[in-house]
Amino acid sequence: MAEKRMISKVISISEKVNELPDIFDMLLFTWMIPHTDDFGRLAGSPGKVKGLVVPMLDKTKQEISESLRRLNDHGL
């Protein structure tokens, strides 16, 4: 897994990202990027995403699961 990833500033004008219904969805998507492997993959279980990406946020595995579903539904 790469240690550093650059996130382009164009993410702020991405229509897919800006169409997400919840600000947490946007945050989760952008925070997941540095954790992906060289092919953009990341374990998708809500527990693993919570433990790796947002361990300090007060979010349940159910909330993470719902957010991941919305990301998937929007093609992210």
C-alpha positions as MATLAB code, in Angstrom:
seq = 'MAEKRMISKVISISEKVNELPDIFDMLLFTWMIPHTDDFGRLAGSPGKVKGLVVPMLDKTKQEISESLRRLNDHGL';
ca = [
       0.000    0.000    0.000;
       1.332    3.401   -0.903;
       2.138    5.692    2.005;
       1.241    8.961    0.330;
      -1.498    9.833   -2.098;
      -2.150   13.175   -3.707;
      -5.771   14.255   -3.902;
      -6.312   16.672   -6.751;
      -8.149   19.903   -6.039;
     -10.612   19.002   -8.809;
     -12.324   16.667   -6.334;
     -14.096   19.765   -4.978;
     -15.854   20.254   -8.329;
     -16.573   16.586   -8.991;
     -20.258   16.256   -9.840;
     -20.395   12.725   -8.442;
     -18.937   13.838   -5.108;
     -21.078   16.982   -4.897;
     -24.259   15.033   -5.611;
     -23.791   12.915   -2.502;
     -26.693   13.521   -0.098;
     -24.659   13.812    3.104;
     -21.481   15.677    4.020;
     -20.265   12.563    5.858;
     -20.419   10.643    2.564;
     -18.116   13.248    1.016;
     -15.761   13.071    3.973;
     -15.672    9.290    4.025;
     -14.969    9.106    0.301;
     -12.072   11.561    0.447;
     -10.633   10.032    3.618;
     -10.756    6.550    2.085;
      -8.515    7.554   -0.841;
      -5.189    7.514    1.064;
      -6.016    4.058    2.423;
      -6.530    2.406   -0.968;
      -3.984    0.170   -2.635;
      -2.287    0.951   -5.943;
      -5.421   -0.163   -7.786;
      -7.814    1.993   -5.741;
      -9.106   -0.937   -3.689;
      -9.973   -1.039   -0.020;
     -11.649   -3.689    2.114;
     -15.326   -2.776    2.007;
     -16.704   -4.134    5.251;
     -18.135   -1.345    7.417;
     -16.139   -2.513   10.450;
     -12.835   -2.412    8.593;
     -13.611    0.965    7.020;
     -14.524    2.388   10.426;
     -11.419    0.974   12.083;
      -9.075    2.130    9.345;
     -10.543    5.347    7.964;
     -12.675    6.975   10.688;
     -11.779    5.311   13.999;
     -12.173    8.494   16.031;
     -15.559    9.563   14.670;
     -18.732    8.716   16.552;
     -20.238    6.669   13.731;
     -21.759    3.208   13.970;
     -21.020    0.361   11.588;
     -24.600    0.769   10.349;
     -23.974    4.444    9.491;
     -20.743    3.487    7.717;
     -22.605    0.765    5.814;
     -25.295    3.218    4.689;
     -22.654    5.718    3.578;
     -20.780    3.043    1.617;
     -24.041    2.066   -0.077;
     -24.652    5.687   -1.104;
     -21.093    5.952   -2.439;
     -21.675    2.815   -4.482;
     -25.039    4.064   -5.722;
     -23.320    7.248   -6.981;
     -20.621    5.324   -8.815;
     -17.876    6.099   -6.345;
];
